[in-house]
PDB file of C-alpha atoms in Angstrom:
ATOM      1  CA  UNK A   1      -6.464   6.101  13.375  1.00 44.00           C
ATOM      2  CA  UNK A   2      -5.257   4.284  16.532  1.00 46.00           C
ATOM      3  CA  UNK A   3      -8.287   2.835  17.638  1.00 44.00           C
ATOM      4  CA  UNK A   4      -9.297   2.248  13.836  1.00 45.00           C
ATOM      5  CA  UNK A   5      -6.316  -0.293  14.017  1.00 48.00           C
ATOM      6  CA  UNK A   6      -7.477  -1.645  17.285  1.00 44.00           C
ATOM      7  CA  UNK A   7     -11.349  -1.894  16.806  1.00 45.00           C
ATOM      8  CA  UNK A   8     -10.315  -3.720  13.543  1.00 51.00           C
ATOM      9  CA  UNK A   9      -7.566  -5.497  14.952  1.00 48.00           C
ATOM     10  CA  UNK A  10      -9.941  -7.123  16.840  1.00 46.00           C
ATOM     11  CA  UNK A  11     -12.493  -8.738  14.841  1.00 53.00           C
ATOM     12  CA  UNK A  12      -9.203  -9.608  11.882  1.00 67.00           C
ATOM     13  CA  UNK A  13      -6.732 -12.174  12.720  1.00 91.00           C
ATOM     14  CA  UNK A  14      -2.927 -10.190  11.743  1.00 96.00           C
ATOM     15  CA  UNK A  15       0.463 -11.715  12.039  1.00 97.00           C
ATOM     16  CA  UNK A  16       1.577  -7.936  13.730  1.00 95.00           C
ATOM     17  CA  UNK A  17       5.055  -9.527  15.271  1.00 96.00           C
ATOM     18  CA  UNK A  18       5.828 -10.366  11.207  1.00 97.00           C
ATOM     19  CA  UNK A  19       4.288  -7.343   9.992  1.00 96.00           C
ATOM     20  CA  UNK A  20       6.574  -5.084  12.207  1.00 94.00           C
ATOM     21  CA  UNK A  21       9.280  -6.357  11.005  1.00 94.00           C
ATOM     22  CA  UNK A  22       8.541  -5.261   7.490  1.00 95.00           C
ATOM     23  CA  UNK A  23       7.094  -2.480   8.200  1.00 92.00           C
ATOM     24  CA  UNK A  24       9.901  -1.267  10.911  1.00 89.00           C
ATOM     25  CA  UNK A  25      13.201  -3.123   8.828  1.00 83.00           C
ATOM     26  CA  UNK A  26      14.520   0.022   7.990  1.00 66.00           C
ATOM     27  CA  UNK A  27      13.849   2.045  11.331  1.00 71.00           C
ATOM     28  CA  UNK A  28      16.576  -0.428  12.625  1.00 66.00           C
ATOM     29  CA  UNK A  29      19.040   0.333  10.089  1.00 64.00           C
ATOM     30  CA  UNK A  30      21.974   3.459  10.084  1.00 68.00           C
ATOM     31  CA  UNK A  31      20.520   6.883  10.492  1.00 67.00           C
ATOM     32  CA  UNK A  32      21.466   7.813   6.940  1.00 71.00           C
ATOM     33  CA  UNK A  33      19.620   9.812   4.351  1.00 70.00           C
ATOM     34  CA  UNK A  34      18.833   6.729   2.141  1.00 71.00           C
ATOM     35  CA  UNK A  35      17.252   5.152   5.815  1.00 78.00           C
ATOM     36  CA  UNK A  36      15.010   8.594   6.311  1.00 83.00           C
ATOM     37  CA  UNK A  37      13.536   8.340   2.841  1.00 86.00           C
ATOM     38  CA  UNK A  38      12.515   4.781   3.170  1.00 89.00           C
ATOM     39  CA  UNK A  39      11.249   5.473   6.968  1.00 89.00           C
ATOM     40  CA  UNK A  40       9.107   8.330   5.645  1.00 92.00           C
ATOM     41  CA  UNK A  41       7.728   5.822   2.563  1.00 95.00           C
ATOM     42  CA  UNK A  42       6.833   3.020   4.878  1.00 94.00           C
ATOM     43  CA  UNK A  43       5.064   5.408   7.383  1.00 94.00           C
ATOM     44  CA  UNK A  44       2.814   7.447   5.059  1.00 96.00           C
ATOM     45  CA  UNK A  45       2.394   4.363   3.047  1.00 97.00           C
ATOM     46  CA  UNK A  46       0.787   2.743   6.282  1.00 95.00           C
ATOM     47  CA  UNK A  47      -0.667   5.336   7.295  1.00 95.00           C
ATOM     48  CA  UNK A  48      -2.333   5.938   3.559  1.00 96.00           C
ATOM     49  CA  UNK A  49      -1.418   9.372   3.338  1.00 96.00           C
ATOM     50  CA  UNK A  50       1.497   8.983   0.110  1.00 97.00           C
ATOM     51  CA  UNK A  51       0.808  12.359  -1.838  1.00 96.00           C
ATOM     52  CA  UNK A  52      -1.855  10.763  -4.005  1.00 98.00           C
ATOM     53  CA  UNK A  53      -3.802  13.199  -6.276  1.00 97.00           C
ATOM     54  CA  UNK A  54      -6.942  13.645  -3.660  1.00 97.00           C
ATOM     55  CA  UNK A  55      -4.622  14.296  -0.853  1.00 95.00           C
ATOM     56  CA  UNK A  56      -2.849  17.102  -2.479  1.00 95.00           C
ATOM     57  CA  UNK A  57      -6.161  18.884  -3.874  1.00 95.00           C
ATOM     58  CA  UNK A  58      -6.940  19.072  -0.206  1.00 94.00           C
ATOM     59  CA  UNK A  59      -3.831  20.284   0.977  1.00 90.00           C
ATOM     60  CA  UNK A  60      -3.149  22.693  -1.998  1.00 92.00           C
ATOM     61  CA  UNK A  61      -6.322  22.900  -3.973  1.00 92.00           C
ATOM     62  CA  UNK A  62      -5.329  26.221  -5.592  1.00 91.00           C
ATOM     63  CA  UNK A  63      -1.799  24.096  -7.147  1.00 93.00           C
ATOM     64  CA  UNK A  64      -4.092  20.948  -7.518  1.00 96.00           C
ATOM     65  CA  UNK A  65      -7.584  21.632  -8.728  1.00 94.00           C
ATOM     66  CA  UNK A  66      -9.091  18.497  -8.794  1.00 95.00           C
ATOM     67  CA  UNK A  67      -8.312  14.765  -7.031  1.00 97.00           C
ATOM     68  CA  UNK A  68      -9.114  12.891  -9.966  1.00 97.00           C
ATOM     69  CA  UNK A  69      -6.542  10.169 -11.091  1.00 98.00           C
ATOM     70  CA  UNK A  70      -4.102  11.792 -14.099  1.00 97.00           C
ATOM     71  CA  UNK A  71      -3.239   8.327 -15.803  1.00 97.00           C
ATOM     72  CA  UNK A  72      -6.978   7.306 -16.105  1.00 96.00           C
ATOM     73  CA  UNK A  73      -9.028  10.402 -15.772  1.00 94.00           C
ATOM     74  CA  UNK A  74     -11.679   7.907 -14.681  1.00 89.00           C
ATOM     75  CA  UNK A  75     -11.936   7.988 -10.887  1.00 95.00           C
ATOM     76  CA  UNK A  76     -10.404  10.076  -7.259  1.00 97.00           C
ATOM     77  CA  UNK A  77      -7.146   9.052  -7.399  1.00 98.00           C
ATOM     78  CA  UNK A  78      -6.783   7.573  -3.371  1.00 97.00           C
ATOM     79  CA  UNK A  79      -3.856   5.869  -2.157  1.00 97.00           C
ATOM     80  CA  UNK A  80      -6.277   2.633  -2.050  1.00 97.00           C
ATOM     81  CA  UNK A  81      -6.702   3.438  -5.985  1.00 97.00           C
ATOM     82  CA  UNK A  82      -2.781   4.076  -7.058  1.00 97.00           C
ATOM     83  CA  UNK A  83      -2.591   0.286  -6.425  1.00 98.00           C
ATOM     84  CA  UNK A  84      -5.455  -0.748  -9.058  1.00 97.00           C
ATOM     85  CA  UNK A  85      -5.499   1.872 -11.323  1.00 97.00           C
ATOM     86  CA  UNK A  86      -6.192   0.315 -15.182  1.00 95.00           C
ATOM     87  CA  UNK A  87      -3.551   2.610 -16.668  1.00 96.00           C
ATOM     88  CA  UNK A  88      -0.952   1.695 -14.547  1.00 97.00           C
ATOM     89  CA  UNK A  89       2.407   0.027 -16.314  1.00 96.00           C
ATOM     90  CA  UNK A  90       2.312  -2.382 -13.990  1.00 98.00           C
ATOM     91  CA  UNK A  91      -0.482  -3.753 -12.482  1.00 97.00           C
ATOM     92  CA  UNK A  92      -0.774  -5.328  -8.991  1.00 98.00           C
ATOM     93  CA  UNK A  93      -1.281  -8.717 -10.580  1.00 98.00           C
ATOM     94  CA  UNK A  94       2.203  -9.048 -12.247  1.00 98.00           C
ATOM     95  CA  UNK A  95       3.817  -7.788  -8.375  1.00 98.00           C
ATOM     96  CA  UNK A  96       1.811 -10.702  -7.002  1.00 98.00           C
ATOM     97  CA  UNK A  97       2.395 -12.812  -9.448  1.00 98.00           C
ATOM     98  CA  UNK A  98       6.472 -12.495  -9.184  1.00 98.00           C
ATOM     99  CA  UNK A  99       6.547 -12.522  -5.210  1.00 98.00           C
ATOM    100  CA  UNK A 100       4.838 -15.997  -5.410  1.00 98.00           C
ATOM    101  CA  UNK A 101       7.621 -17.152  -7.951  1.00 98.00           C
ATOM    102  CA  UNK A 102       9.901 -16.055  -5.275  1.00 98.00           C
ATOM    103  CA  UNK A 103       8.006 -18.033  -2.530  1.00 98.00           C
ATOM    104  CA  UNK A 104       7.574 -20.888  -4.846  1.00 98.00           C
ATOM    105  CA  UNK A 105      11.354 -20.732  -5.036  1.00 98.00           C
ATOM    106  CA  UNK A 106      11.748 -21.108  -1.389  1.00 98.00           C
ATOM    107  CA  UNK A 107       9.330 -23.494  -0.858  1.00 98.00           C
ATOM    108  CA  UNK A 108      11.004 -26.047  -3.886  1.00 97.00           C
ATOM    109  CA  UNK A 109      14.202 -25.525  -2.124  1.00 97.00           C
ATOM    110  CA  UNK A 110      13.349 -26.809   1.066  1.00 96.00           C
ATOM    111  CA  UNK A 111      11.074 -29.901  -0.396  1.00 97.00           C
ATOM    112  CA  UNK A 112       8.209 -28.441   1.011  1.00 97.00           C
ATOM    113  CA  UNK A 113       5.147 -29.855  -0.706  1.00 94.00           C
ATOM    114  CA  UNK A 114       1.790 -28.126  -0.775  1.00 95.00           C
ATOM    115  CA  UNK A 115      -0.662 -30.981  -2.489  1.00 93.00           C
ATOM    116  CA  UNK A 116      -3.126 -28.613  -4.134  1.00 94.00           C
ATOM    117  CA  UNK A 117      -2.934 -25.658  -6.021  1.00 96.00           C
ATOM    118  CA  UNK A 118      -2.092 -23.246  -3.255  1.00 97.00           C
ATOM    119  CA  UNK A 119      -1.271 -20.189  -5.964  1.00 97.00           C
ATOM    120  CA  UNK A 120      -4.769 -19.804  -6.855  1.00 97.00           C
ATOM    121  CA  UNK A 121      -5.300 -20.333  -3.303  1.00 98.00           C
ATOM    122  CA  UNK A 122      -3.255 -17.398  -2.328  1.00 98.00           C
ATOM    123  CA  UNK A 123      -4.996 -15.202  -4.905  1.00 98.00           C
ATOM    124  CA  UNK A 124      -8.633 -15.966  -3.569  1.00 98.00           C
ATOM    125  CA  UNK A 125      -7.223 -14.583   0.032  1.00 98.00           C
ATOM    126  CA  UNK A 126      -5.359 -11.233  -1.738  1.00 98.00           C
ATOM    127  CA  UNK A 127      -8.719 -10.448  -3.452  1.00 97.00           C
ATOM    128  CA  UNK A 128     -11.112 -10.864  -0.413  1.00 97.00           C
ATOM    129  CA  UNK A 129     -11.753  -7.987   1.671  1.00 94.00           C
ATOM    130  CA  UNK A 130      -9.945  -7.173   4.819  1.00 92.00           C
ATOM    131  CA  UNK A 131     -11.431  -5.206   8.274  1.00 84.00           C
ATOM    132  CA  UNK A 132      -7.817  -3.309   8.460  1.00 83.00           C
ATOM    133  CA  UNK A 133      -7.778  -1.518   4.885  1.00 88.00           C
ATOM    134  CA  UNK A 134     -10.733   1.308   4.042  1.00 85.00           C
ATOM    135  CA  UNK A 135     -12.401  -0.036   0.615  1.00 87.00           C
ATOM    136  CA  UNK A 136      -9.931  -2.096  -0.050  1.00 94.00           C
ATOM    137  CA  UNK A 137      -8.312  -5.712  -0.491  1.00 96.00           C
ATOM    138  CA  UNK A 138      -5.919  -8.269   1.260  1.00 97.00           C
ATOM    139  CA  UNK A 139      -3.347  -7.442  -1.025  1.00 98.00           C
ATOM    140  CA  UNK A 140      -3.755  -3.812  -0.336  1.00 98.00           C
ATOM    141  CA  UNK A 141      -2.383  -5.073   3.336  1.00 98.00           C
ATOM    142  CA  UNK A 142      -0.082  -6.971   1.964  1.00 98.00           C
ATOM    143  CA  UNK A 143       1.268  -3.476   0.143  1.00 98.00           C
ATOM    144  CA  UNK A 144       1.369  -1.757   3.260  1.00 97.00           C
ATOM    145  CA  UNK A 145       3.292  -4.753   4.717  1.00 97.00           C
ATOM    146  CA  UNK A 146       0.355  -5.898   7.269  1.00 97.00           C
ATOM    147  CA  UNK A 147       0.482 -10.462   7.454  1.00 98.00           C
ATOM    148  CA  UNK A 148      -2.774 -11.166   7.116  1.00 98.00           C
ATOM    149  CA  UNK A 149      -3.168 -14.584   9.052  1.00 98.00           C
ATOM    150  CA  UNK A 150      -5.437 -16.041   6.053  1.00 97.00           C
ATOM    151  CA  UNK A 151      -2.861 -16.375   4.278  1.00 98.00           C
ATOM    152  CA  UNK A 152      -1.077 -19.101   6.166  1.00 98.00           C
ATOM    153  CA  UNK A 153      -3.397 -21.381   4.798  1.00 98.00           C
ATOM    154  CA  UNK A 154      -4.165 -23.108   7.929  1.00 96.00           C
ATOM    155  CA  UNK A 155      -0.993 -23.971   8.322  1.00 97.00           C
ATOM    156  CA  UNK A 156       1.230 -23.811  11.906  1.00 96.00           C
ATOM    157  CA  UNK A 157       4.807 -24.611  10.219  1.00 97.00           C
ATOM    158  CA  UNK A 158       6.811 -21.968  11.369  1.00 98.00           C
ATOM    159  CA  UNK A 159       9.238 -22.408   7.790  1.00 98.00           C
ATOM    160  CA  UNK A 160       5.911 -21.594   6.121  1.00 98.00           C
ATOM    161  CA  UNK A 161       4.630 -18.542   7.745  1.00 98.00           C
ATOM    162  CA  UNK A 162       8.002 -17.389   7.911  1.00 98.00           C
ATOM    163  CA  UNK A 163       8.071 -17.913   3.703  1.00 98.00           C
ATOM    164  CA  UNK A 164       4.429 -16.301   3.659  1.00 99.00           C
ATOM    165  CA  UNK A 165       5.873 -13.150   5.644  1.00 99.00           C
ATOM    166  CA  UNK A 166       8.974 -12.773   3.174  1.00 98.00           C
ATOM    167  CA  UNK A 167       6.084 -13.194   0.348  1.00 99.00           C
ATOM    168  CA  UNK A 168       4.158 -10.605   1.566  1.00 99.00           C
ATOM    169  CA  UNK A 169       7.426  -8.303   2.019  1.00 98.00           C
ATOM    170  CA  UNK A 170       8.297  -9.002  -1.264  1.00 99.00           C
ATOM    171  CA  UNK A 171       4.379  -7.588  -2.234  1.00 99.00           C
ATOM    172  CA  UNK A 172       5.447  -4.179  -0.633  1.00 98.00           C
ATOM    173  CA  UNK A 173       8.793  -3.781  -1.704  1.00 98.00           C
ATOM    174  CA  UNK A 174       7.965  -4.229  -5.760  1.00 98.00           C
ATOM    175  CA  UNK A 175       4.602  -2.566  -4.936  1.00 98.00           C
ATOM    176  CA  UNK A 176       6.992   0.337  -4.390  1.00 98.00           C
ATOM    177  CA  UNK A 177       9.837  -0.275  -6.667  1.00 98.00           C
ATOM    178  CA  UNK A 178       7.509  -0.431  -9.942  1.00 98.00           C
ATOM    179  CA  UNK A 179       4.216   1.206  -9.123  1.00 98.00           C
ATOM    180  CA  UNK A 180       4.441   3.870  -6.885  1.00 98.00           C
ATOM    181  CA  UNK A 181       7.893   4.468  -8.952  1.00 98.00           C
ATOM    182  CA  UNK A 182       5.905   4.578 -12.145  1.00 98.00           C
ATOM    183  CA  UNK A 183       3.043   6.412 -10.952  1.00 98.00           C
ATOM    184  CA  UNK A 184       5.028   9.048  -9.759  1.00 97.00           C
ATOM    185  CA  UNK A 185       7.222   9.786 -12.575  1.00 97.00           C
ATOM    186  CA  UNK A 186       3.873   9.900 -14.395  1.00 97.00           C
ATOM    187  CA  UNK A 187       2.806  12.540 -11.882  1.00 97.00           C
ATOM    188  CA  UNK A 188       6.004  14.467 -12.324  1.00 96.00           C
ATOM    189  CA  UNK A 189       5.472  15.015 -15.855  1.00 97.00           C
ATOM    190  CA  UNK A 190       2.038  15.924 -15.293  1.00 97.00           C
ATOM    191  CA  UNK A 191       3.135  18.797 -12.712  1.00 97.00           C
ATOM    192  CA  UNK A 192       5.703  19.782 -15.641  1.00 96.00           C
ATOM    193  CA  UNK A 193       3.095  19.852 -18.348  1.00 96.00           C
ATOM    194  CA  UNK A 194       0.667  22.049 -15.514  1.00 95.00           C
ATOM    195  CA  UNK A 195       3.410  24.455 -14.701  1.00 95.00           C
ATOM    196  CA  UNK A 196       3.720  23.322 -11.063  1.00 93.00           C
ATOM    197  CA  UNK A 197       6.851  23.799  -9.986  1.00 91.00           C
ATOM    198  CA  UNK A 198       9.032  22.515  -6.975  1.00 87.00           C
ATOM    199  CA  UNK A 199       8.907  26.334  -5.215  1.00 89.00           C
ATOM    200  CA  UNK A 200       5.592  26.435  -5.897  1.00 88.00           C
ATOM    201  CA  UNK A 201       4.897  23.731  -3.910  1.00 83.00           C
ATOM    202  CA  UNK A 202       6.753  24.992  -1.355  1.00 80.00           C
ATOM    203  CA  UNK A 203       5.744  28.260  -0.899  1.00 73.00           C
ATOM    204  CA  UNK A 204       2.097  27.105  -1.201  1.00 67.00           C
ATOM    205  CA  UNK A 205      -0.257  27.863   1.930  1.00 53.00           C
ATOM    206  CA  UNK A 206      -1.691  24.557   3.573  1.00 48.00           C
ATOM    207  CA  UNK A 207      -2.702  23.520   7.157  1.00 47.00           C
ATOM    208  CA  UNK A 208      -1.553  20.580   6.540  1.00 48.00           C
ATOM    209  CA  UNK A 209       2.198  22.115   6.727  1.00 49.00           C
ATOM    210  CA  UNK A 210       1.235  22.833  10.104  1.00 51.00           C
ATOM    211  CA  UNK A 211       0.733  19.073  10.988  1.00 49.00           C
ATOM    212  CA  UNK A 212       3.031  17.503  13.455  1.00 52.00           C
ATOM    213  CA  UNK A 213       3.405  14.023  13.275  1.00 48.00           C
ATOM    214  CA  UNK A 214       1.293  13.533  16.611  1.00 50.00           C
ATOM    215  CA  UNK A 215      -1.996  14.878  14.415  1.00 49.00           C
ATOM    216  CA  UNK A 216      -1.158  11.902  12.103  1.00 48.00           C
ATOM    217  CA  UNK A 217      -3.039  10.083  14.635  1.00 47.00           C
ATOM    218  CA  UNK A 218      -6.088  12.628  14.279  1.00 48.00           C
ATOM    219  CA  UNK A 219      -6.160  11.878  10.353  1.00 46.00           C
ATOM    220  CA  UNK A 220      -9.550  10.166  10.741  1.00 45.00           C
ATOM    221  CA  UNK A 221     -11.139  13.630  11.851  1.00 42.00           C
ATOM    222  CA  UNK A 222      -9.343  15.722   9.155  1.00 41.00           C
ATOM    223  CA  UNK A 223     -10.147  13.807   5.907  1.00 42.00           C
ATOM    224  CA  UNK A 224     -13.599  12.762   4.489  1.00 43.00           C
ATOM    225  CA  UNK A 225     -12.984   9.400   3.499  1.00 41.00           C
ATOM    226  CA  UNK A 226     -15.466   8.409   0.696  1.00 46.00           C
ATOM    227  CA  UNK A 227     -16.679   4.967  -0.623  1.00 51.00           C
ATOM    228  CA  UNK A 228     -15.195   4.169  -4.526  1.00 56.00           C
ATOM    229  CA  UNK A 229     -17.618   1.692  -6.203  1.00 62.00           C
ATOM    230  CA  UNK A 230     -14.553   0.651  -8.763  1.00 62.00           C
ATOM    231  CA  UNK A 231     -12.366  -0.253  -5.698  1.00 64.00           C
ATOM    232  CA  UNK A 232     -15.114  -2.083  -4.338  1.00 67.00           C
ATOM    233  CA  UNK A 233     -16.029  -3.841  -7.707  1.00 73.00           C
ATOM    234  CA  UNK A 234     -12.120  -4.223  -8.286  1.00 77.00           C
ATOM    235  CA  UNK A 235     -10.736  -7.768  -8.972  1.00 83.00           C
ATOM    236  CA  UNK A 236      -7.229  -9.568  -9.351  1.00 79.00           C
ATOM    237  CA  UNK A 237      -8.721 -12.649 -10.600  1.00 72.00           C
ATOM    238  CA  UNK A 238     -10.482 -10.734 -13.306  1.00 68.00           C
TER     239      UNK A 238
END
């Protein structure tokens, strides 16, 4: 997984000095239960291994029989899918959508004019592929917390890239808030209605219980990763 990041590092232009500081706010914050909770989010959520239904059928596949998506029965349900999945409440659109209204916001306030229509802009960039996310999109950074450097439009103001950053923040914190929110509560009731319960889960036999967080780094060697032609195909500006 490290040199993933590297090899791709190289050849894609990332804002990492803004990108850390999303992705590491609330490492710097009290050691508090709360703080854990979001530490643990932020890192699995990078790392793409958020207990998504194709994750868990290879850690438990005699509690979870199949890695197919419960809310639209359609496709492997991958933690590059959660985000684009057609049955979702809310779709990754509407969390775009409201994070520029924010950055419009910001940008109004300070007089800082943009003499085109930078919006639609913004959404050619989040729906072109990246080199840093699997099969996925620039908004699928963005939901991790990675700055993508294409979205700075060119620009060198520092007030700008700074707004783009909090824009891009705002991305992965309502990514979070709403749809991983809503797609687990859908989960939950799925267990419920499967008679998985909490011990069962916890008494189950995996080797991936066995993982310390050094083998996170080893991920790569431990999971198949397999192409998804309706991630591929997938569009915001449909």
């Amino acid at each position: 997984m490290c040199r993933y990041y590297r090899f791709n590092n190289s050849m894609e232009k990332v804002d990492w000095c803004r990108s850390i500081r999303i992705i590491m706010k609330a490492f710097n914050d009290e050691n508090t239960d709360r703080n854990n909770f979001d530490n643990a989010y932020k890192v699995k959520n990078f790392l793409e291994i958020l207990p998504v239904a194709n994750l868990l059928n290879k850690r438990n596949p005699e509690l979870y029989q199949s890695g197919r998506c419960i809310r639209c029965n359609y496709t492997i349900e991958t933690w590059t899918h959660i985000w684009i999945c057609n049955k979702a409440d809310t779709s990754i659109i509407q969390i775009i959508n409201a994070a520029f209204e924010i950055l419009k916001a910001k940008l109004d306030e300070k007089d800082f004019r943009i003499h085109y229509n930078y919006h639609a802009r913004l959404l050619r960039i989040l729906n072109e592929k990246p080199r840093v996310v699997f099969n996925g999109r620039i908004f699928h950074e963005a939901i991790k917390g990675i700055v993508n450097e294409r979205l700075f439009l060119e620009m060198e103001d520092k007030f700008f890239k700074d707004a783009i950053a909090s824009f891009v923040e705002d991305i992965h914190d309502m990514a979070r808030k709403f749809m991983w929110s809503e797609r687990c509560k859908s989960f939950n009731e799925w267990e419920i209605k499967q008679g998985i319960t909490k011990q069962m889960k916890k008494t189950a036999k995996s080797i991936w219980y066995e993982i310390g967080v050094e083998d996170l780094w080893k991920y790569n060697s431990l999971v198949t990763f397999r192409s998804s032609n309706y991630a591929s195909n997938f569009s915001i500006l449909d």
